[in-house]
Amino acid sequence: MKRFGIGITVFALLVGISLIATGPAWSDKKGKHEEEANVADLAKEAKVTVDQAIKTATEKVPGTVVEAELEKKHDKTIWEVEIVGADGKVSEVHIDAATGAVIDVEDKKAEKKEGKKGKK
C-alpha cells in the first residue's frame, strides 16, 4: 500500500513540475503573437521603409547596422536603428517613420554608464 502511495505522489510531483515548466512558455507565445500584431499595425502607419531609415541613419552615424526596429515612443511611430561605429561605439538613431527625419542620436555606452552611476 505504501508503494502505491509513493508512486502516486511521485507521479503528481512530476506532473506539477511539467506544468510549471511549460506554463511560462505558453504565456510567452501569446505575448509574441500580440507583439507581432502590434508591429504589423506600426508598419501600416510607417511611410518610411526600413531601408530608407537605415540609409538615413548611416548617413548621420557611419558604421555597421546591427538592429533596426519599429517602435511607438511618445505617441510617435519611429525607426530605432542601432549602429556600431568604426571606433566600437554603439549608437541608436531614431528616425521619424512618417517623415524620415532624424529625431535624435543616443550613445548606448554613455546611457549604460549613467545607469550604473545612479545605482551606487
Backbone as ProteinMPNN parsed JSONL, in Angstrom:
{"seq_chain_A": "MKRFGIGITVFALLVGISLIATGPAWSDKKGKHEEEANVADLAKEAKVTVDQAIKTATEKVPGTVVEAELEKKHDKTIWEVEIVGADGKVSEVHIDAATGAVIDVEDKKAEKKEGKKGKK", "coords_chain_A": {"N_chain_A": [[0.82, -1.198, 0.0], [1.961, 1.243, 0.78], [3.839, 1.576, -1.255], [2.239, 2.108, -3.452], [1.12, 4.564, -2.733], [3.425, 6.184, -2.644], [4.162, 6.059, -5.312], [2.017, 7.404, -6.556], [2.361, 9.919, -5.41], [4.895, 10.653, -6.431], [4.276, 10.665, -9.161], [2.346, 12.729, -9.241], [3.947, 14.842, -8.435], [5.78, 14.988, -10.584], [4.016, 15.657, -12.675], [3.161, 18.152, -11.769], [5.588, 19.607, -11.813], [6.123, 19.55, -14.555], [3.973, 21.061, -15.517], [4.507, 23.533, -14.379], [6.914, 24.131, -15.635], [6.154, 24.328, -18.344], [4.241, 26.295, -18.36], [5.137, 29.139, -18.389], [6.269, 29.155, -20.983], [4.068, 28.802, -22.621], [2.58, 31.127, -22.091], [4.402, 33.008, -23.004], [4.377, 32.636, -25.764], [1.893, 33.658, -26.409], [2.305, 36.339, -25.808], [4.261, 36.999, -27.727], [2.767, 36.732, -30.045], [0.931, 38.812, -29.775], [2.742, 40.927, -29.804], [3.76, 40.734, -32.415], [1.454, 41.36, -33.861], [1.14, 43.98, -33.049], [3.449, 45.165, -34.151], [2.839, 44.836, -36.833], [0.689, 46.597, -37.073], [2.045, 49.006, -36.586], [3.721, 49.045, -38.802], [1.912, 49.545, -40.831], [1.342, 52.198, -40.332], [3.768, 53.45, -40.831], [5.449, 55.459, -43.131], [7.928, 55.55, -44.074], [10.31, 53.262, -45.204], [12.144, 50.401, -43.89], [14.609, 50.193, -45.163], [14.991, 52.824, -46.101], [15.104, 54.152, -43.652], [17.411, 53.018, -42.531], [19.338, 53.91, -44.359], [19.213, 56.702, -43.96], [19.965, 56.788, -41.252], [22.606, 55.74, -41.291], [23.838, 57.696, -42.771], [23.856, 59.736, -40.967], [25.203, 58.597, -38.741], [27.961, 56.979, -39.399], [28.712, 53.513, -39.934], [28.222, 50.059, -38.923], [25.114, 48.597, -39.24], [23.333, 46.995, -36.747], [20.872, 46.438, -35.775], [17.456, 47.129, -36.459], [14.418, 48.474, -35.66], [10.874, 48.922, -35.476], [9.078, 51.15, -33.511], [6.866, 52.517, -30.988], [6.983, 55.597, -29.584], [6.34, 58.111, -27.306], [3.81, 58.647, -28.446], [4.438, 58.54, -31.138], [5.369, 56.998, -34.174], [8.357, 55.411, -34.699], [11.535, 54.624, -36.24], [14.03, 52.723, -34.82], [17.335, 52.596, -35.066], [20.156, 50.729, -34.58], [23.581, 51.209, -34.451], [26.968, 50.249, -34.913], [29.861, 51.963, -34.649], [33.05, 52.601, -36.354], [34.859, 52.991, -34.33], [33.916, 51.366, -32.381], [31.906, 52.304, -30.832], [28.538, 52.242, -29.804], [25.555, 53.34, -31.155], [22.222, 54.65, -31.1], [19.995, 55.557, -33.518], [17.233, 57.518, -33.94], [14.553, 57.603, -36.079], [11.972, 59.412, -37.571], [9.136, 57.742, -38.505], [7.189, 58.642, -40.173], [8.059, 60.928, -41.536], [10.768, 60.605, -42.095], [12.766, 62.048, -40.961], [15.633, 62.653, -38.86], [15.321, 62.142, -35.487], [16.762, 61.999, -33.038], [20.045, 61.118, -31.711], [21.396, 58.599, -29.77], [23.944, 57.741, -27.487], [24.813, 54.597, -26.691], [26.658, 53.45, -24.803], [27.246, 55.554, -23.018], [24.748, 55.893, -21.93], [24.439, 53.494, -20.493], [26.538, 53.719, -18.624], [25.695, 55.948, -17.14], [23.436, 54.864, -15.951], [24.604, 52.953, -14.254], [26.039, 54.6, -12.493], [23.985, 55.852, -11.137], [22.968, 53.797, -9.597], [24.715, 53.287, -7.513]], "CA_chain_A": [[0.0, 0.0, 0.0], [2.844, 2.4, 0.83], [4.446, 1.724, -2.578], [1.235, 2.726, -4.315], [1.027, 5.963, -2.303], [4.646, 6.859, -3.068], [4.078, 6.155, -6.776], [1.077, 8.478, -6.887], [2.993, 11.169, -5.002], [5.942, 10.95, -7.41], [3.595, 10.999, -10.41], [1.745, 14.056, -9.075], [5.055, 15.785, -8.395], [6.279, 15.132, -11.95], [3.009, 16.4, -13.437], [3.225, 19.534, -11.299], [6.814, 20.221, -12.327], [5.989, 19.759, -16.002], [3.039, 22.172, -15.719], [5.213, 24.765, -14.031], [7.931, 24.376, -16.662], [5.557, 24.691, -19.63], [3.355, 27.448, -18.202], [5.7, 30.368, -18.946], [6.462, 29.035, -22.432], [2.765, 29.0, -23.245], [2.208, 32.536, -21.999], [5.34, 33.76, -23.831], [3.915, 32.558, -27.147], [0.783, 34.6, -26.537], [2.909, 37.662, -25.819], [4.918, 37.21, -29.018], [1.716, 36.909, -31.049], [0.426, 40.177, -29.605], [3.806, 41.832, -30.23], [3.792, 40.696, -33.879], [0.284, 42.104, -34.333], [1.44, 45.377, -32.775], [4.423, 45.599, -35.151], [2.114, 44.917, -38.108], [-0.06, 47.862, -37.035], [3.01, 50.095, -36.73], [4.203, 49.032, -40.19], [0.878, 50.195, -41.646], [1.446, 53.64, -40.086], [5.058, 53.965, -41.298], [5.566, 55.844, -44.541], [9.345, 55.339, -44.36], [10.661, 51.838, -45.131], [13.325, 50.09, -43.088], [15.785, 50.525, -45.98], [15.141, 54.284, -46.079], [15.513, 54.523, -42.291], [18.812, 52.61, -42.376], [20.144, 54.824, -45.189], [19.253, 57.984, -43.249], [20.714, 56.606, -40.005], [24.039, 55.578, -41.572], [24.346, 58.997, -43.223], [24.044, 60.518, -39.739], [26.214, 57.905, -37.942], [28.549, 55.917, -40.219], [29.049, 52.29, -39.221], [27.514, 48.828, -39.263], [23.791, 48.474, -38.619], [23.164, 45.7, -36.093], [19.451, 46.219, -35.483], [16.511, 48.187, -36.822], [13.071, 48.057, -35.276], [9.809, 49.914, -35.473], [8.544, 51.296, -32.16], [5.992, 53.653, -30.68], [7.511, 56.357, -28.446], [5.702, 59.425, -27.15], [2.722, 58.688, -29.437], [5.019, 58.708, -32.466], [5.966, 55.784, -34.714], [9.746, 55.701, -35.064], [12.501, 53.565, -36.503], [15.187, 52.781, -33.937], [18.41, 51.913, -35.79], [21.347, 50.596, -33.747], [24.761, 51.203, -35.314], [28.28, 50.168, -34.284], [30.81, 52.761, -35.42], [34.393, 52.042, -36.531], [35.528, 53.088, -33.031], [33.274, 50.423, -31.466], [30.828, 52.994, -30.109], [27.197, 51.839, -30.223], [24.614, 54.465, -31.145], [20.852, 54.437, -31.57], [19.491, 56.697, -34.272], [15.775, 57.475, -34.006], [14.061, 58.198, -37.321], [10.519, 59.558, -37.646], [8.644, 56.8, -39.52], [6.259, 59.342, -41.067], [8.744, 61.934, -42.355], [12.137, 60.203, -42.417], [13.701, 62.963, -40.305], [16.343, 62.16, -37.682], [14.79, 62.742, -34.256], [17.925, 62.163, -32.171], [21.051, 60.058, -31.688], [21.769, 58.286, -28.388], [25.144, 56.941, -27.282], [24.405, 53.495, -25.813], [27.612, 53.251, -23.711], [27.05, 56.633, -22.049], [23.478, 55.616, -21.27], [24.673, 52.413, -19.538], [27.384, 54.239, -17.555], [24.853, 56.804, -16.305], [22.583, 53.967, -15.175], [25.422, 52.342, -13.21], [26.358, 55.629, -11.508], [22.782, 56.113, -10.353], [22.667, 52.662, -8.726], [25.659, 53.216, -6.391]], "C_chain_A": [[0.864, 1.262, 0.0], [3.486, 2.655, -0.526], [3.49, 2.457, -3.522], [1.114, 4.218, -4.0], [2.239, 6.767, -2.734], [4.628, 7.06, -4.579], [3.167, 7.287, -7.208], [1.689, 9.839, -6.545], [4.059, 11.594, -6.01], [5.316, 11.374, -8.734], [3.009, 12.413, -10.342], [2.827, 15.137, -9.065], [5.608, 16.044, -9.797], [5.304, 15.923, -12.824], [3.052, 17.878, -13.051], [4.441, 20.269, -11.836], [6.689, 20.498, -13.817], [5.019, 20.904, -16.306], [3.701, 23.511, -15.416], [6.207, 25.128, -15.128], [7.319, 24.832, -17.983], [4.638, 25.899, -19.531], [3.919, 28.729, -18.781], [5.908, 30.308, -20.461], [5.149, 29.285, -23.159], [2.393, 30.477, -23.226], [3.138, 33.407, -22.842], [4.904, 33.76, -25.288], [2.773, 33.539, -27.383], [1.321, 36.025, -26.623], [3.573, 37.976, -27.144], [3.89, 37.441, -30.111], [1.164, 38.332, -30.984], [1.455, 41.199, -30.082], [3.893, 41.892, -31.756], [2.62, 41.477, -34.471], [0.512, 43.603, -34.156], [2.413, 45.935, -33.813], [3.755, 45.736, -36.515], [1.307, 46.211, -38.18], [0.877, 49.06, -37.224], [3.513, 50.195, -38.167], [3.197, 49.694, -41.128], [0.964, 51.718, -41.525], [2.699, 54.248, -40.723], [5.039, 54.262, -42.794], [7.004, 55.628, -45.025], [9.655, 53.856, -44.201], [11.899, 51.646, -44.259], [14.6, 50.432, -43.861], [16.053, 52.032, -45.988], [15.641, 54.754, -44.711], [16.987, 54.182, -42.061], [19.731, 53.547, -43.157], [20.306, 56.169, -44.479], [20.121, 57.881, -41.999], [22.213, 56.499, -40.258], [24.656, 56.83, -42.189], [24.654, 59.88, -42.012], [25.183, 59.941, -38.889], [26.791, 56.776, -38.793], [28.916, 54.698, -39.369], [28.24, 51.116, -39.728], [26.193, 48.768, -38.509], [23.667, 47.074, -38.032], [21.71, 45.4, -35.762], [18.638, 47.419, -35.959], [15.125, 47.692, -36.457], [12.126, 49.25, -35.225], [9.197, 49.954, -34.083], [7.602, 52.489, -32.078], [6.576, 54.325, -29.442], [6.877, 57.732, -28.446], [4.644, 59.65, -28.23], [3.21, 58.91, -30.869], [5.606, 57.368, -32.911], [7.356, 56.141, -35.215], [10.489, 54.43, -35.466], [13.648, 53.781, -35.53], [16.275, 51.943, -34.605], [19.657, 51.923, -34.912], [22.555, 50.386, -34.658], [26.025, 51.094, -34.461], [29.255, 50.909, -35.19], [32.164, 52.072, -35.52], [35.173, 52.052, -35.216], [34.928, 52.147, -31.986], [32.134, 51.03, -30.663], [29.474, 52.574, -30.687], [26.259, 53.03, -30.067], [23.246, 54.0, -31.609], [20.416, 55.715, -32.266], [17.984, 56.525, -34.383], [15.313, 58.275, -35.217], [12.538, 58.263, -37.266], [10.009, 58.7, -38.801], [7.657, 57.443, -40.491], [6.999, 60.265, -42.037], [10.143, 61.526, -42.811], [13.191, 61.092, -41.783], [14.368, 62.29, -39.106], [15.797, 62.899, -36.465], [15.938, 63.027, -33.293], [18.868, 60.978, -32.326], [21.44, 59.856, -30.233], [23.017, 57.422, -28.384], [24.797, 55.856, -26.266], [25.351, 53.31, -24.634], [27.435, 54.309, -22.634], [25.782, 56.395, -21.248], [23.662, 54.546, -20.194], [25.516, 52.895, -18.369], [26.579, 55.111, -16.603], [23.964, 55.959, -15.412], [23.344, 53.334, -14.031], [25.754, 53.348, -12.125], [25.176, 55.88, -10.584], [22.47, 55.015, -9.365], [23.56, 52.615, -7.502], [25.18, 53.982, -5.21]], "O_chain_A": [[0.55, 2.234, -0.687], [3.667, 3.808, -0.919], [3.905, 3.323, -4.292], [1.016, 5.04, -4.911], [2.099, 7.917, -3.15], [5.033, 8.113, -5.071], [3.5, 8.045, -8.119], [1.547, 10.795, -7.307], [4.12, 12.761, -6.397], [5.771, 12.332, -9.359], [3.162, 13.198, -11.278], [2.637, 16.217, -9.624], [5.875, 17.19, -10.157], [5.723, 16.762, -13.621], [2.988, 18.751, -13.917], [4.34, 21.418, -12.263], [7.101, 21.557, -14.291], [5.23, 21.643, -17.267], [3.476, 24.499, -16.116], [6.327, 26.293, -15.505], [7.918, 25.652, -18.679], [4.289, 26.476, -20.561], [3.252, 29.366, -19.596], [5.736, 31.317, -21.146], [5.137, 29.923, -24.212], [1.939, 31.017, -24.235], [2.71, 34.444, -23.347], [5.043, 34.771, -25.976], [2.698, 34.173, -28.436], [0.839, 36.825, -27.425], [3.466, 39.098, -27.64], [4.11, 38.254, -31.009], [0.956, 38.975, -32.014], [1.101, 42.211, -30.687], [4.078, 42.966, -32.328], [2.78, 42.176, -35.472], [0.123, 44.4, -35.009], [2.228, 47.05, -34.3], [4.071, 46.655, -37.27], [1.247, 46.849, -39.231], [0.545, 50.01, -37.933], [3.708, 51.293, -38.688], [3.585, 50.332, -42.107], [0.697, 52.441, -42.485], [2.698, 55.417, -41.109], [4.66, 53.419, -43.608], [7.261, 55.537, -46.225], [9.308, 53.254, -43.185], [12.605, 52.601, -43.934], [15.568, 50.91, -43.27], [17.202, 52.463, -45.894], [16.491, 55.64, -44.622], [17.723, 54.967, -41.465], [20.79, 53.932, -42.662], [21.41, 56.708, -44.408], [20.918, 58.776, -41.716], [23.008, 57.093, -39.531], [25.873, 57.007, -42.135], [25.597, 60.671, -42.034], [26.023, 60.684, -38.381], [26.174, 55.716, -38.901], [29.371, 54.834, -38.233], [27.652, 51.161, -40.808], [26.163, 48.875, -37.283], [23.87, 46.081, -38.731], [21.35, 44.253, -35.5], [19.078, 48.565, -35.872], [14.705, 46.62, -36.892], [12.514, 50.391, -34.973], [8.837, 48.914, -33.532], [7.553, 53.339, -32.966], [6.66, 53.712, -28.378], [6.876, 58.43, -29.459], [4.592, 60.713, -28.849], [2.466, 59.415, -31.71], [6.261, 56.681, -32.127], [7.526, 57.041, -36.037], [10.118, 53.321, -35.083], [14.179, 54.886, -35.423], [16.151, 50.722, -34.699], [20.156, 52.985, -34.542], [22.555, 49.507, -35.52], [26.149, 51.752, -33.427], [29.453, 50.537, -36.347], [32.403, 51.07, -34.846], [36.052, 51.214, -35.011], [35.374, 52.127, -30.839], [31.471, 50.33, -29.897], [29.288, 52.553, -31.904], [26.177, 53.644, -29.004], [23.128, 53.074, -32.412], [20.458, 56.804, -31.693], [17.509, 55.497, -34.868], [15.631, 59.455, -35.364], [11.887, 57.268, -36.947], [10.405, 58.906, -39.948], [7.325, 56.853, -41.519], [6.627, 60.378, -43.205], [10.645, 62.045, -43.808], [14.383, 60.915, -42.033], [13.757, 61.468, -38.423], [15.809, 64.129, -36.419], [16.079, 64.143, -32.794], [18.547, 59.98, -32.973], [21.775, 60.814, -29.536], [23.14, 56.487, -29.175], [24.518, 56.161, -25.107], [24.876, 53.03, -23.534], [27.471, 53.986, -21.447], [25.734, 56.656, -20.046], [23.107, 54.669, -19.102], [25.244, 52.524, -17.227], [26.757, 55.027, -15.388], [23.757, 56.292, -14.246], [22.797, 53.186, -12.938], [25.755, 52.996, -10.945], [25.352, 56.095, -9.385], [21.773, 55.261, -8.38], [23.203, 51.96, -6.523], [25.859, 54.023, -4.184]]}, "name": "protein", "num_of_chains": 1, "seq": "MKRFGIGITVFALLVGISLIATGPAWSDKKGKHEEEANVADLAKEAKVTVDQAIKTATEKVPGTVVEAELEKKHDKTIWEVEIVGADGKVSEVHIDAATGAVIDVEDKKAEKKEGKKGKK"}
